[in-house]
Structures are given as C-alpha cells and as structure tokens.
XYZ file of C-alpha atoms in Angstrom:
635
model
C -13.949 34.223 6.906
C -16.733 35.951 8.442
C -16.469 39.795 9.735
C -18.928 42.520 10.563
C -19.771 42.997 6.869
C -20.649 39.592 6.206
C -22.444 38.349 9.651
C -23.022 35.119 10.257
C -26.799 33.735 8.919
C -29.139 33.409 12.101
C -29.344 29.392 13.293
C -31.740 27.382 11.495
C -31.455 30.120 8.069
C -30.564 29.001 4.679
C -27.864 30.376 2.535
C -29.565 33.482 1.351
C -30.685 33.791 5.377
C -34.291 32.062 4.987
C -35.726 30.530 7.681
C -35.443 26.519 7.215
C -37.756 24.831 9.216
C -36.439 22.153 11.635
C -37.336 18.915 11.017
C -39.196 17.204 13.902
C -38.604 13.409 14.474
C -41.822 13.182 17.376
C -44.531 12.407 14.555
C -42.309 9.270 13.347
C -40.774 8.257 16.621
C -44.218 8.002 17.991
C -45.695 6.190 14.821
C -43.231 4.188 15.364
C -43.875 3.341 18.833
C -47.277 2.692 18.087
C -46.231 0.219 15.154
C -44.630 -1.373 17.068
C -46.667 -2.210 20.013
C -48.961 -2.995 17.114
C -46.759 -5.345 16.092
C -45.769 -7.240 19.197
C -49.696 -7.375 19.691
C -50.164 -8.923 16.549
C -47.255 -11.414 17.057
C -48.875 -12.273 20.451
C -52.633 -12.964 18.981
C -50.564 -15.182 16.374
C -49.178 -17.064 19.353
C -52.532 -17.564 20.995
C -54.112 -18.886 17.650
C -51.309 -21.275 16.993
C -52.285 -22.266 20.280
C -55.702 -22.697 19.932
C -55.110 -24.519 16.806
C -53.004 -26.959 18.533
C -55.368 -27.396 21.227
C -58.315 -27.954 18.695
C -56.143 -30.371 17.322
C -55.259 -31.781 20.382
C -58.669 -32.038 21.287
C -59.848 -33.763 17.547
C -57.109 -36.308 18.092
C -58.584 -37.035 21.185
C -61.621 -37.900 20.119
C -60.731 -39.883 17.451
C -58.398 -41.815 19.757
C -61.325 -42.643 21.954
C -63.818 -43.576 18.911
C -61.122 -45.605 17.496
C -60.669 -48.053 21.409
C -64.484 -48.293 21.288
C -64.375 -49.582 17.738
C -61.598 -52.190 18.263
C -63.260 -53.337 21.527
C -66.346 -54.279 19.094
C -64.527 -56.079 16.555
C -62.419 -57.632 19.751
C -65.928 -58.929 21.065
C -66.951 -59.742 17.607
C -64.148 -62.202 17.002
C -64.659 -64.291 20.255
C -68.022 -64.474 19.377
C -67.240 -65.945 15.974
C -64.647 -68.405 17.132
C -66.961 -69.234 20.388
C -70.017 -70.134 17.646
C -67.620 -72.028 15.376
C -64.188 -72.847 16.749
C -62.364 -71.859 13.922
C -58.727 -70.066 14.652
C -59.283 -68.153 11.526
C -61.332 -65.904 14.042
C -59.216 -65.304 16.555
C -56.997 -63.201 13.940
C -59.099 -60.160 14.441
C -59.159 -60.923 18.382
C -55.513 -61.329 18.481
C -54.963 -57.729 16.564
C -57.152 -55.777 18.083
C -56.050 -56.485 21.786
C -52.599 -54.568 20.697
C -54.710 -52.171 19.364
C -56.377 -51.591 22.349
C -53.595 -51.545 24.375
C -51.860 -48.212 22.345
C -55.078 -46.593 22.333
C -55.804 -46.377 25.966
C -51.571 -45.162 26.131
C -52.544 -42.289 23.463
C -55.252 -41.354 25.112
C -53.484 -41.089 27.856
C -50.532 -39.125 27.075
C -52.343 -36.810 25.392
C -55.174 -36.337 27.729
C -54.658 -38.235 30.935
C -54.934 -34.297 32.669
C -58.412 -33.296 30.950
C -60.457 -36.344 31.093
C -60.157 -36.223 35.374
C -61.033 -39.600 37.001
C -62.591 -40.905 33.598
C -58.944 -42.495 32.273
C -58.830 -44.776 35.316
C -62.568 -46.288 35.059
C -62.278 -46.704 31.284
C -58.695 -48.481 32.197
C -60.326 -51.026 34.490
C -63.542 -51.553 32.572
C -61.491 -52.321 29.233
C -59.380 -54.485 31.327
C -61.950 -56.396 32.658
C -63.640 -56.716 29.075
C -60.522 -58.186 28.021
C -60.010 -60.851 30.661
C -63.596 -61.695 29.916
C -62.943 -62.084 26.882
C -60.124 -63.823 26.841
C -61.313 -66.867 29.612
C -64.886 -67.645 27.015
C -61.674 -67.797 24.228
C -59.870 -70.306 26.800
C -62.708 -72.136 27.658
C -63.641 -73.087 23.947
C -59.801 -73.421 23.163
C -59.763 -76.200 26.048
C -62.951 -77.963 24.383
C -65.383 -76.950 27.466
C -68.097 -75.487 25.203
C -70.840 -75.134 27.293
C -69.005 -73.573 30.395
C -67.725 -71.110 27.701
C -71.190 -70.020 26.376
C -72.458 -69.918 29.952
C -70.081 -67.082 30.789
C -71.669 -65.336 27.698
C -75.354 -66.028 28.547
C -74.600 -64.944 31.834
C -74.230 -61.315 30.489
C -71.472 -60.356 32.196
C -69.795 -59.075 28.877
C -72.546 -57.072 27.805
C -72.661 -55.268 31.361
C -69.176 -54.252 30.570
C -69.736 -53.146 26.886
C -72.678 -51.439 28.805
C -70.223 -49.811 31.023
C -67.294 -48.797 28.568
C -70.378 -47.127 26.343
C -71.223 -45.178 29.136
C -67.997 -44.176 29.908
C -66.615 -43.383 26.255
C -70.409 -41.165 25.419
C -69.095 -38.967 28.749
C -65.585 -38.363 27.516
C -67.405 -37.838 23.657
C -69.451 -34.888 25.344
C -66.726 -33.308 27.420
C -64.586 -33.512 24.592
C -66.917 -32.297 22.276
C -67.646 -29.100 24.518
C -64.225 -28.521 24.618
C -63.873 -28.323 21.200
C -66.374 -25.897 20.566
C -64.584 -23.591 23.526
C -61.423 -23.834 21.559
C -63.301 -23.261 18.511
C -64.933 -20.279 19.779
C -61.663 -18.578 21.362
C -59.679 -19.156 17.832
C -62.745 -18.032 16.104
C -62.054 -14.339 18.353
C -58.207 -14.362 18.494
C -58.621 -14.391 14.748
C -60.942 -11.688 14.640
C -58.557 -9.816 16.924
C -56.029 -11.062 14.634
C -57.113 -9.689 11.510
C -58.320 -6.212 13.188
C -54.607 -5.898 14.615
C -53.078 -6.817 10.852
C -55.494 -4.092 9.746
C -54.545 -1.655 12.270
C -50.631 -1.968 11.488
C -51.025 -1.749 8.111
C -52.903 0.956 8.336
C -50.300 2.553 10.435
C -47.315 1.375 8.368
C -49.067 3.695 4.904
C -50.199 6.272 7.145
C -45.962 6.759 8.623
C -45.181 5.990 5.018
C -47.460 8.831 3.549
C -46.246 11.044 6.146
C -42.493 10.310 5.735
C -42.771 10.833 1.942
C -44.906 14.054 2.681
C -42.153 15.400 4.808
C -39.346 14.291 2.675
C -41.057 16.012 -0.197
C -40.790 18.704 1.647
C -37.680 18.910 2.724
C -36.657 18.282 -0.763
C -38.180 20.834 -1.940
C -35.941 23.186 0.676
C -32.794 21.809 -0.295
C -33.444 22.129 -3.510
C -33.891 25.865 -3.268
C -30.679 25.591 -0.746
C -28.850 23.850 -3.610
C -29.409 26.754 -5.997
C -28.386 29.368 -3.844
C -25.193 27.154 -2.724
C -24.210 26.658 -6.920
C -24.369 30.461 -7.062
C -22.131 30.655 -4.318
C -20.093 27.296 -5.409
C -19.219 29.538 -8.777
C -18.849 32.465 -7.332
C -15.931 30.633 -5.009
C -14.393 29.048 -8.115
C -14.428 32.506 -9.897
C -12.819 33.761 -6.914
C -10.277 30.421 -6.846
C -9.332 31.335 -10.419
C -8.355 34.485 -9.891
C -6.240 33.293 -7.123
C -4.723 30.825 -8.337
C -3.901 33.304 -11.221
C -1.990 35.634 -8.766
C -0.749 32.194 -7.250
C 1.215 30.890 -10.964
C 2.730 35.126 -11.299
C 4.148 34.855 -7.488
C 5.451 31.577 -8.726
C 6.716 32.684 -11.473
C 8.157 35.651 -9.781
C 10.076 33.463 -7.268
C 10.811 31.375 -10.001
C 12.667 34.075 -11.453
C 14.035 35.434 -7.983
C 15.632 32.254 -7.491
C 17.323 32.108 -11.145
C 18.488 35.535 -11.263
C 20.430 34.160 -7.323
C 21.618 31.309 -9.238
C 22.844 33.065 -12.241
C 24.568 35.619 -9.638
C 26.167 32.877 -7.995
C 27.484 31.254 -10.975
C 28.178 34.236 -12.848
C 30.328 35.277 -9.889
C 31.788 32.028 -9.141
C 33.221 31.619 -13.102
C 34.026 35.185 -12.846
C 36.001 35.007 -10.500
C 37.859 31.306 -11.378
C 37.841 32.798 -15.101
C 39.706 36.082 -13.565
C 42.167 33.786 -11.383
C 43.103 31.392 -14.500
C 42.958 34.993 -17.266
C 45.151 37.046 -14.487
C 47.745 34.452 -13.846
C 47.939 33.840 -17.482
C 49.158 37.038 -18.915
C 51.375 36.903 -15.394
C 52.786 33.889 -16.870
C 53.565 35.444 -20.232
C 54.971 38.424 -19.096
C 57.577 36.907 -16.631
C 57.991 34.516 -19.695
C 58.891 37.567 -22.013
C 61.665 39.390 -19.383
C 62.975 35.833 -19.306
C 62.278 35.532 -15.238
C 62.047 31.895 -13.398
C 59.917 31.194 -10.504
C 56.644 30.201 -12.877
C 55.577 27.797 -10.640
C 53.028 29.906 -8.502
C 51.024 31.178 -11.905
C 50.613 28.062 -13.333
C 49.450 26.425 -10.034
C 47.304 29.295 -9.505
C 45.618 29.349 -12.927
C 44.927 25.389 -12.507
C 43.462 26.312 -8.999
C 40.714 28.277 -10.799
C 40.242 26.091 -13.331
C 39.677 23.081 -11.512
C 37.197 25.075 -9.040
C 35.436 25.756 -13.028
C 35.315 22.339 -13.299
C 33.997 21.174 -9.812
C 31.357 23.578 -10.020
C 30.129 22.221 -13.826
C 29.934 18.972 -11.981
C 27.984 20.023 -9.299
C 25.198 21.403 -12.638
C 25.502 18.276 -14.240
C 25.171 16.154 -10.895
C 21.602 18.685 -9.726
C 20.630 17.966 -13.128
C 20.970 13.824 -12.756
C 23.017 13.870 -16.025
C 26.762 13.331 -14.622
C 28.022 10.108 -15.845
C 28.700 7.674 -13.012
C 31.208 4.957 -12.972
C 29.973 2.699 -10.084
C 32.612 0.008 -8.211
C 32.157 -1.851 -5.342
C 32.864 0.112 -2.603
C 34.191 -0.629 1.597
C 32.875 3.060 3.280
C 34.900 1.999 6.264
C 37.772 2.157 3.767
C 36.681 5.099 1.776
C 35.608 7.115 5.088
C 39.202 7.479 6.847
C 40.696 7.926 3.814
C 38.991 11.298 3.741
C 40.017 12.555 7.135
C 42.945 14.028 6.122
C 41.632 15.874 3.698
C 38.582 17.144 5.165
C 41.150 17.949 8.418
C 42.927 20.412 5.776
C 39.601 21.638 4.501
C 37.513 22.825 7.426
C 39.784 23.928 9.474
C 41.385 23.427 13.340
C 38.221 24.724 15.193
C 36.295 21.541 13.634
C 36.698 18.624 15.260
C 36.430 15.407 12.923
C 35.418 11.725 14.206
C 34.575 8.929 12.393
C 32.511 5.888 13.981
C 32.941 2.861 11.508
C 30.391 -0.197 12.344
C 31.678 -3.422 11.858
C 31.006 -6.435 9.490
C 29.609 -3.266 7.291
C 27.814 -4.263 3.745
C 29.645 -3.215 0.574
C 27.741 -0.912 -1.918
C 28.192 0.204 -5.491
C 28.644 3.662 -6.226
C 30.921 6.030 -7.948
C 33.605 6.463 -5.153
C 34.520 9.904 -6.953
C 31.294 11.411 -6.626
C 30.872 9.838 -3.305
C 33.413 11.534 -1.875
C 32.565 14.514 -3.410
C 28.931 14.411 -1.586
C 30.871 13.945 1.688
C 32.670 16.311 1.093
C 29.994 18.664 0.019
C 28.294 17.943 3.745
C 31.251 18.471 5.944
C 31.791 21.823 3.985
C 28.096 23.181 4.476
C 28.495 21.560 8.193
C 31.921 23.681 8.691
C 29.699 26.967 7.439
C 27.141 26.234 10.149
C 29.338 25.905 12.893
C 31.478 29.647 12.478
C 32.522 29.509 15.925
C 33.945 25.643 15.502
C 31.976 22.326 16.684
C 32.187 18.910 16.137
C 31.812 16.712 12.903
C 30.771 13.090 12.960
C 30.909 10.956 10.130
C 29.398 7.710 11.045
C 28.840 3.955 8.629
C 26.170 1.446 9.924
C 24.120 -1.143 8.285
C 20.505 0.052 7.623
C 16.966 -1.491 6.957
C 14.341 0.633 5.790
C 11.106 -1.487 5.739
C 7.821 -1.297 3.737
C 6.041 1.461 6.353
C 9.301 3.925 5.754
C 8.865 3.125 1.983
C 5.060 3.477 1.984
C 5.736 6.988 3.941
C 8.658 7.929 1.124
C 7.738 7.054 -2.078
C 9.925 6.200 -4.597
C 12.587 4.753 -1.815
C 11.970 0.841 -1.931
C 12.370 -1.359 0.822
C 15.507 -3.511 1.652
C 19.070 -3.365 2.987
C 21.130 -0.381 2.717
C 24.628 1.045 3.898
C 24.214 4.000 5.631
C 26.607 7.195 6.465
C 26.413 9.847 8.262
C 27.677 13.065 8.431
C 25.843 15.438 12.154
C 27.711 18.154 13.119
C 27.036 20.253 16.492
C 26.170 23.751 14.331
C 22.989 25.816 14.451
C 20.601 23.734 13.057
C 17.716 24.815 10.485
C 14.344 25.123 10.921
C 11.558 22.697 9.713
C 10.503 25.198 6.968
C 14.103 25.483 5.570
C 15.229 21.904 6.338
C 11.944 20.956 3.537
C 13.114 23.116 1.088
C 17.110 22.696 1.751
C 17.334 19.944 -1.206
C 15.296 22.192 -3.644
C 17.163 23.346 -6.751
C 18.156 26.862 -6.697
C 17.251 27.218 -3.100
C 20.332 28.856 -0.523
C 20.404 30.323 2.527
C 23.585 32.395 2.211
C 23.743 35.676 0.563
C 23.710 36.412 -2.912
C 27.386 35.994 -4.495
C 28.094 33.333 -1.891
C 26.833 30.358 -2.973
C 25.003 28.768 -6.019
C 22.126 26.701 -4.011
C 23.384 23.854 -5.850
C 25.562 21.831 -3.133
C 22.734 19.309 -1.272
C 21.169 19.514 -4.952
C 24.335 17.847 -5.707
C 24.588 15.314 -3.051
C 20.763 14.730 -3.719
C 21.048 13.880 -7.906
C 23.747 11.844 -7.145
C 22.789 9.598 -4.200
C 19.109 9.058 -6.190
C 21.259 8.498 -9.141
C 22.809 5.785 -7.498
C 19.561 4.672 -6.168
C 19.458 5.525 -2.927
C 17.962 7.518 -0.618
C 19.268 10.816 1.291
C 17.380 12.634 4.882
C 18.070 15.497 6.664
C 17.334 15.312 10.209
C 18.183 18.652 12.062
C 16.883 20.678 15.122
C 17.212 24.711 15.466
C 19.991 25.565 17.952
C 21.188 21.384 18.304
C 23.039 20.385 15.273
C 22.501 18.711 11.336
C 22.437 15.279 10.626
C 22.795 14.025 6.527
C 21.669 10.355 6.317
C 23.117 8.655 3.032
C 21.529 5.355 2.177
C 22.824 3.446 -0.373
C 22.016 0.304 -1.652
C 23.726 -2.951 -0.362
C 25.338 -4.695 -2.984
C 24.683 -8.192 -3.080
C 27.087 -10.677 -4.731
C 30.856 -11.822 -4.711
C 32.097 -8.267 -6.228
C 34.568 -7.793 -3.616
C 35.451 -3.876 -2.847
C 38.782 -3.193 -4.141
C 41.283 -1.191 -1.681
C 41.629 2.006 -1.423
C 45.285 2.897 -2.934
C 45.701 6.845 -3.397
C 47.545 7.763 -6.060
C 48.848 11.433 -4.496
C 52.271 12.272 -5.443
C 53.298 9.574 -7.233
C 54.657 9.971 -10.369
C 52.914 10.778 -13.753
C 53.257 7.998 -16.141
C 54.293 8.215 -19.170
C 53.948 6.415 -22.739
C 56.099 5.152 -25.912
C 56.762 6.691 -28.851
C 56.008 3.295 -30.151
C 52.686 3.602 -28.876
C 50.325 5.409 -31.515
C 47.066 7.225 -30.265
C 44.615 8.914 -32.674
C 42.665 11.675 -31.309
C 39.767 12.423 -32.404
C 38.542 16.182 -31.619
C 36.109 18.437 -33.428
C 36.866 21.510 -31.255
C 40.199 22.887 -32.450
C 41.439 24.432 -29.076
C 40.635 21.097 -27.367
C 42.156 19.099 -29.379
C 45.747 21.176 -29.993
C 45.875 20.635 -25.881
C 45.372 17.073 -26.243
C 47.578 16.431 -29.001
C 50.155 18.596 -27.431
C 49.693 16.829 -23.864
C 49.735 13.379 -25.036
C 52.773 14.030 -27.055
C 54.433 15.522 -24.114
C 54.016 12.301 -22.164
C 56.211 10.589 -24.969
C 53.510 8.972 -27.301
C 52.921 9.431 -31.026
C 50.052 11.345 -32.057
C 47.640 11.248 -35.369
C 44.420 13.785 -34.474
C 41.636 14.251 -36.643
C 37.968 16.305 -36.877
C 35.874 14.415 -37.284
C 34.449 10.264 -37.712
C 34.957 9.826 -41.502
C 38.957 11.388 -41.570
C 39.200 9.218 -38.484
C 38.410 6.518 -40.121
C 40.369 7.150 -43.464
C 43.412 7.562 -40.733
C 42.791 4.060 -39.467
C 42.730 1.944 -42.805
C 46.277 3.634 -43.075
C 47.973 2.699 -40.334
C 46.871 -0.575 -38.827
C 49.715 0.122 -36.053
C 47.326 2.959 -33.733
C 46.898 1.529 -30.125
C 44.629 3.677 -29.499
C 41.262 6.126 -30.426
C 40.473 8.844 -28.214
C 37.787 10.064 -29.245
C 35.011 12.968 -28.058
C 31.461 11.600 -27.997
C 29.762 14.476 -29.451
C 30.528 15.341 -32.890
C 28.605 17.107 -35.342
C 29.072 14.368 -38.481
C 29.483 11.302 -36.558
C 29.182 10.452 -32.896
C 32.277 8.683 -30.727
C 30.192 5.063 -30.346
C 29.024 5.151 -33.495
C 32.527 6.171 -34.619
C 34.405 3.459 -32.317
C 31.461 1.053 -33.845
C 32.644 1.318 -37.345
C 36.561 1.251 -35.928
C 36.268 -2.427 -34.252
C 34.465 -3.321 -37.344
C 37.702 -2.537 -38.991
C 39.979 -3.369 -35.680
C 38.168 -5.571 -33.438
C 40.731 -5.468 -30.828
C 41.260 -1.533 -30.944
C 40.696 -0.171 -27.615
C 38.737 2.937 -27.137
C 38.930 5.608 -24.702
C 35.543 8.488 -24.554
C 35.670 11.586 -23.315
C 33.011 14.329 -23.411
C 31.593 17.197 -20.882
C 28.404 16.153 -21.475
C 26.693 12.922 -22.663
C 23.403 12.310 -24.597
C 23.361 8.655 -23.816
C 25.560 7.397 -26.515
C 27.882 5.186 -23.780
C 25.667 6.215 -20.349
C 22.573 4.444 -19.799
C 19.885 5.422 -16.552
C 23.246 7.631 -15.889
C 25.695 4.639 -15.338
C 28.923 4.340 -18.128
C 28.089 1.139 -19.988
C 30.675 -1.923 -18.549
C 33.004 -1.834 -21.563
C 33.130 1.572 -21.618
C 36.439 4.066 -20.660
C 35.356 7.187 -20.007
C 37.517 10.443 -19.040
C 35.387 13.541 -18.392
C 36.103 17.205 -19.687
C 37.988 19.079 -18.351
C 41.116 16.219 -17.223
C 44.036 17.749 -16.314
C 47.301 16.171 -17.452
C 47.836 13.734 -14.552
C 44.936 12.348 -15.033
C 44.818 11.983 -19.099
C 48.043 10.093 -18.392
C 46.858 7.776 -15.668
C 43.722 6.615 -17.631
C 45.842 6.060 -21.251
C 48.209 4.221 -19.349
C 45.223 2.594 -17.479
C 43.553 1.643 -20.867
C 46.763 0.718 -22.991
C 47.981 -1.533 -20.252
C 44.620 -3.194 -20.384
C 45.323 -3.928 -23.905
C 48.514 -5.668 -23.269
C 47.181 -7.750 -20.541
C-alpha cells in the first residue's frame, strides 16, 4: 500500500525510480508501411512480367503457327505436282494430310491472333482457299484422265500467282509479328530490371527493420534486465516480509486453536460436571433414605439415570464429530421416521414452537442408522428452538432430490445422483454468511462459554458424511435457518421396515435355562452386567479376559451366549468370538464396546453379522438386544 512515505514512482520510472524510456512503435510501423508498398510493387512488376512472358509466348506461337500453314501449303502443292507428273495415288497421301493441316492452322492462328494481325487473317483466308480449290480441280482433272486440261491449269500460272500472293501475305504477318516480339521483349527485359531493383529494395528494407528491431530489443533487454534485478531484491524482500507473517499467522492460529479448546474443554468439563454431580448427588440421596429405611426411591434413581444418559448422549455426540461412532444402517421410510418424531420434539421445544411436517409422496427409501438419524433431527430442531427465544415456526420437510454433476463439481467430495432429502427451516434469527461458513467447524459455538460444547452440527455433520451424504445450511440474517440433509437413495428390493416404538412396553426377560458368558476386563463393568443380566432371570458365567473365556467354554458346551467387550488387553472380542465358533460354530455373539478400533466396524458401518450394543446401555435396552439375539438363535 502506498502512503506519503513511500510515494508512488513518477510514470514511465523503473523500480528504483529511473527513467525507462518509452518505446516508440513509428520507426517500425512506418518500415513497415514502406515494406509493404514495396511488396505489393514487387507483386505487381511480377504480374506484368508473367504477362509479358505470356505475350512473348503468345507472340512465338504465332509465328510458328504461321511458318508451319506456309510449309504445309508447299508440301500440299508439292504432292499435286507429283501425282499430276505421274498419276500415282501414292502422292496424293501427302495432299490429302496436309489439307487438314491447313485447315487447323489458319483456326490457331486465328484464335490466338485473329485481333493483332487486323485485315491480314481474312486475305490469307481467301488466298489459301483459293490455293486449295486450285489445287484440288488440276487433282480432279488428272483423277478423271483429262491430262492435258489438267497441266494447262498449271502452265497457266494461276497457282504460282497465289503461292505468290500467300508469300506476300505470310512475310507481312512474319514482320509485324516479329516487331512485336521484340516490343514484348524489350518491356519484360525493363519490368525485370524493375523487378529485381524492387526485390533489392525490400530486402534491403526487411534487414534494415530487422537490424533495427533487434537493436531496440537489445535495448530494451538490457532495461529489463536491470528492472529484473531491482524487482528480485524487492521479490525477497516481500517473501522475507511473507515469512514473518505467516509466522505471526501459524501463533494467532495456534492461539485460536487453543481459545477454541480451552471453550470446548469448558463446555464439556461443565456439562459432565454437572451430569456427574446430578448422578453423585442423587446417589448418596439414595443411600441415605436407604439407611433410615424410607420408600419413595423412585425420584433418585430416575434422576441419577437422567444425568447419566445426558453423559452418554454427549460421548456420542464426540465420537459422532470425530466420524468414529459405529453405525448400524437399515433401510429406512423418512415419511415414517419423520412423524414419529413429532411428539417428541412437541415435548422438547416447547408450546411457543410450532411444528409441521410436509411429507412428499412416492418418497425414495435410504439406508442409514435410524438412531443417529433421529438424533441429527433432533439436534436441528433443538439449535432451531434456541434461535427462535421468542417462539416461531419449525418445518420439517422430505422430498426426493437430484444433485447433478455442476452441484458436485462446485462441492467436492459430494457425488452426483439421487438422494432423499429433509429438511428442517425454522422462522428464527438467522446467521450471517461469516458464521453460517464456519457453523459446521469443530469446536466452533456461538453461545457463551458453559453453554454449549460447539459440537451439535459437528454431530449432525460426521454422521450424515458418515453415511455418505451430504448436509447445507442455507440461512438469511433476520429470515430464518434452513438444514438440508441429503442422503443417499437406496436402490434395491430392501424394503424399509415399520416403524414400531417400543415405549412402555414391558422389559423382557430371560431363562435360567439360558446360559450367557460375559466377558469383561473392567471389573466395575462387568459386576453391573453380571448383576443386570442375572436380574432379568438368566444364568451367568463372567470372565476377564479371552483365554479364561475360552477355558469356560470347553466346560460347558450348554452357554447360549458370549457377551463379550471388544477391547481387551490379552485378546480382542472378534478375535476372541473367532476362536469360540471354531470351538461352537453355532454360538451366537453379542459386542459391546464404547469405542471401536475396527475390529467389527469397517468405513464406520457394524459388519452384517455383527450384534453390537454400545457402552453405556441401560437395562432396558441390554434386555431387548439379548432377547433380540437369543431369539435369533432359536429361529
């Protein structure tokens, strides 16, 4: 940026303010001119010497033409004589010839000539003419046997008066022609002097433009090259300068970098501290009123669940930023799953937001993880409910979608084809461009520090590219949010199943018949799930570890069931359950773990024959998916 203590150079100076001499284009444009008028003059004297050329040629073939009618006449003449003398056919061959001969001769000369030779043409037409016909009656006469009459017409002289005659006539056209010739000859002899001195000139022209372009260009050259220098000097002084910037660029970085962890720490520091201080509190509530021997336990256990599951939800929402939550996809009908939600999201934002749903018909099934779906919807209509304080409207919406190659080419890493698209605009204050960029960014919130962990459309993000598909915020300051989920269409005769909820029904429960080995190598962990699964009735073997686990099997051949943890220190759950059906091919397993290296989840997805319950399950649901496994057995 230029300011009074750096003024601009003056116009015309070099870098270092030199004055740089304009380069002017009248020398060349004028040599130029001049070449080419040269030119055109020597492609004009070309012209006329072609055309003298042809003319001399012209004229040569002329002459010859007329040389060559005077000589056929002669041997025409000769021939009569020799038959007249002797009778003999044999000399009429010549005669006989020649009269064609004669005949093209006078049409060559003719069309080539008829203009030039003036009133000429005509007399040597009528005196050739005449020669033949005399010609041709002496032939006649001797043909017919009258001799004598036929010599008579030669003695007369009648033919040599015409031979006379054509002589004449053809020595005339000889001289004009050959004064014509040497005009023609004498203008090409100048045009090609001209010629040559134009060829000269243009050439001279052409090196002395040449000579003058290189001088210049030498010159110039020689100025950029010094303007080069000086521009290398400043080039590195710019990069030095860049450096350095770039320098105090990475520590601002950093320094957000930082900012932003130490508002995510905050957030989940005071999130779990306050869950762990809800599920701790109630807790020793719990065993006090247990001590004095009071009832009414109900609200402290409830309570301390409360907290825990909000623990859980919000170690889902880390593993699902972090693309690592393990995803059990099913076909899915979103104008099934959609109004199955309304209820609860009703209960969860509140009577000052009003929620619609617009469901498109014939809508494409998808595959997805219906939990986690639900999850991200609910995760929008939560952040929508924040942005409209004063109440608003919420739209959920399902259509079919197309994004072709130009939106792919524009978003890369989104590829083309058919997708099912929802929703979710509410009627709240908008964001701003600059915020709406940023708003999937890990780490990144708008609310204050305390309130939130930055990690809910980081959520909803991970899991809808997870699933491979493709999420866009479209929003306007002031008008309203609206959170485009595209997933992909699935494509095949997987029907979706229905959606049956499973609230308030009963919890099932097992057989003490039925034997499950668990298979825990945290002690705490797996007390609870000994203790739970033997509270729903079944019999329970536990273990530490792969090789007691294993040991446990060969002695009882009766176990139903391994539930095992995936991550172990000795031996992992698959490679544990892999040495089990080697033993018990028709054991079935059941995983869980809080966090998977990719023993049973592959690109994020739980394998096909894999049964998976994620840490922490609370009892309902450690019941429903035994149950769920073991009666898969039976089948």
């Amino acid at each position: 940026m230029l300011d009074a203590r750096h003024p601009p150079p003056p116009q015309g100076a070099g870098p270092n303010g030199a004055e740089m001499r304009p380069f002017s284009l009248a020398p060349l444009v004028a040599g130029f001119l001049l070449l080419v008028a040269v030119v055109a003059a020597t492609g004009g004297l070309i012209a006329m010497q072609r055309g003298n050329v042809a003319d001399t040629r012209r004229t040569v073939e002329l002459r010859s033409s007329v040389l060559r009618l005077f000589s056929n006449l002669q041997d025409a003449e000769t021939s009569q004589r020799g038959y007249l003398l002797t009778g003999e056919d044999a000399y009429l061959g010549p005669f006989r010839e020649t009269e064609g001969q004669i005949s093209a001769a006078l049409n060559q000369i003719a069309a080539s000539a008829e203009a030039e030779l003036g009133s000429a043409l005509p007399d040597l037409r009528t005196v050739v003419a005449e020669k033949l016909v005399e010609l041709r009656r002496t032939i006649d006469l001797r043909h017919s046997g009258e001799t004598e009459a036929s010599l008579a017409v030669v003695r007369s002289g009648e033919g040599k008066r015409l031979m006379d005659r054509v002589r004449r006539i053809i020595e005339g056209l000889e001289t004009e022609i050959d004064a014509r010739l040497r005009t023609r000859q004498d203008s090409a002899a100048r045009t090609a002097r001209f010629l040559q001195i134009a060829i000269a000139a243009a050439v001279l022209l052409a090196v002395s433009l040449a000579a003058y372009a290189l001088f210049d260009a030498a010159a110039r050259n020689r100025r950029i090259a010094g303007a080069h220098r000086e521009l290398t000097g400043a080039h590195e002084a710019l990069l030095r300068a860049s450096v350095a910037r770039e320098r105090l660029e990475d520590q601002l970085r950093q320094s957000q970098k930082m900012e932003a962890m130490g508002q995510l720490t905050g957030g989940l520091a005071h999130d779990f501290n306050n869950m762990l201080a809800i599920i701790m509190g109630n807790l020793n509530l719990l065993k006090r009123r247990i001590e004095r021997g009071e009832g009414r336990l109900e609200t402290y256990v409830q309570q301390a669940l409360d907290g825990g599951a909000r623990a859980a939800t919000l170690t889902h929402r880390l593993l699902a930023f972090a693309r690592k939550q393990p995803l059990s996809p099913e076909a899915i009908d979103c104008n099934r799953l959609v109004p199955g939600m309304s209820e609860i999201l009703r209960r969860t934002l509140g009577e000052r937001v009003r929620v619609e749903t617009v469901l498109a018909g014939g809508l494409w099934t998808t595959r997805a993880d219906a939990n986690q779906l639900e999850n991200a919807l609910l995760n929008l209509a939560v952040n929508a409910r924040d942005a409209m304080p004063e109440g608003g409207h919420l739209t959920i919406e399902t259509a079919n979608a197309h994004l072709d190659d130009a939106y792919a080419q524009a978003h890369p890493g989104i590829p083309a084809g058919q997708y099912v698209l929802i929703a979710v605009s509410d009627t709240g204050s908008g964001m701003s461009q600059e915020i709406a960029t940023r708003a999937f960014d890990p780490f990144f919130t708008t609310k204050a520090v305390g309130q939130g962990t930055g990690l809910g459309l980081s959520q909803v993000y991970g899991f809808v590219r997870q699933t491979g598909g493709h999420v866009k915020i479209y929003t306007e300051a002031g008008r309203g949010t609206s959170v485009k989920i595209y997933l992909p269409r699935l494509v095949g005769s997987e029907a979706a199943p229905a959606q049956s909820g499973t609230v308030g029904a009963k919890i099932p429960e097992g057989d003490p018949r039925e034997i499950i080995l668990v298979v825990e190598d945290e002690d705490g962990v797996r007390r609870m799930a000994v203790e739970a699964l033997r509270d729903l009735s079944y019999t329970v073997i536990h273990a530490t570890g792969g090789t007691q686990a294993l040991r446990i099997l060969d002695e009882n051949p009766e176990i139903s069931l391994l539930f095992t943890d995936v991550v172990m220190p000795e031996m992992s759950g698959k490679e544990l359950a892999d040495a089990a059906r080697l033993r018990r091919p028709d054991l079935r397993v059941l995983y869980t773990t809080g966090y998977t290296r990719n023993a049973i989840v592959h690109n994020g997805v739980v394998d096909a024959d894999v049964q998976l319950l994620g840490k922490p399950y609370t009892l309902e649901q450690l019941a429903r998916k035994v149950r769920q496994v073991i009666a898969a057995q039976a089948a």
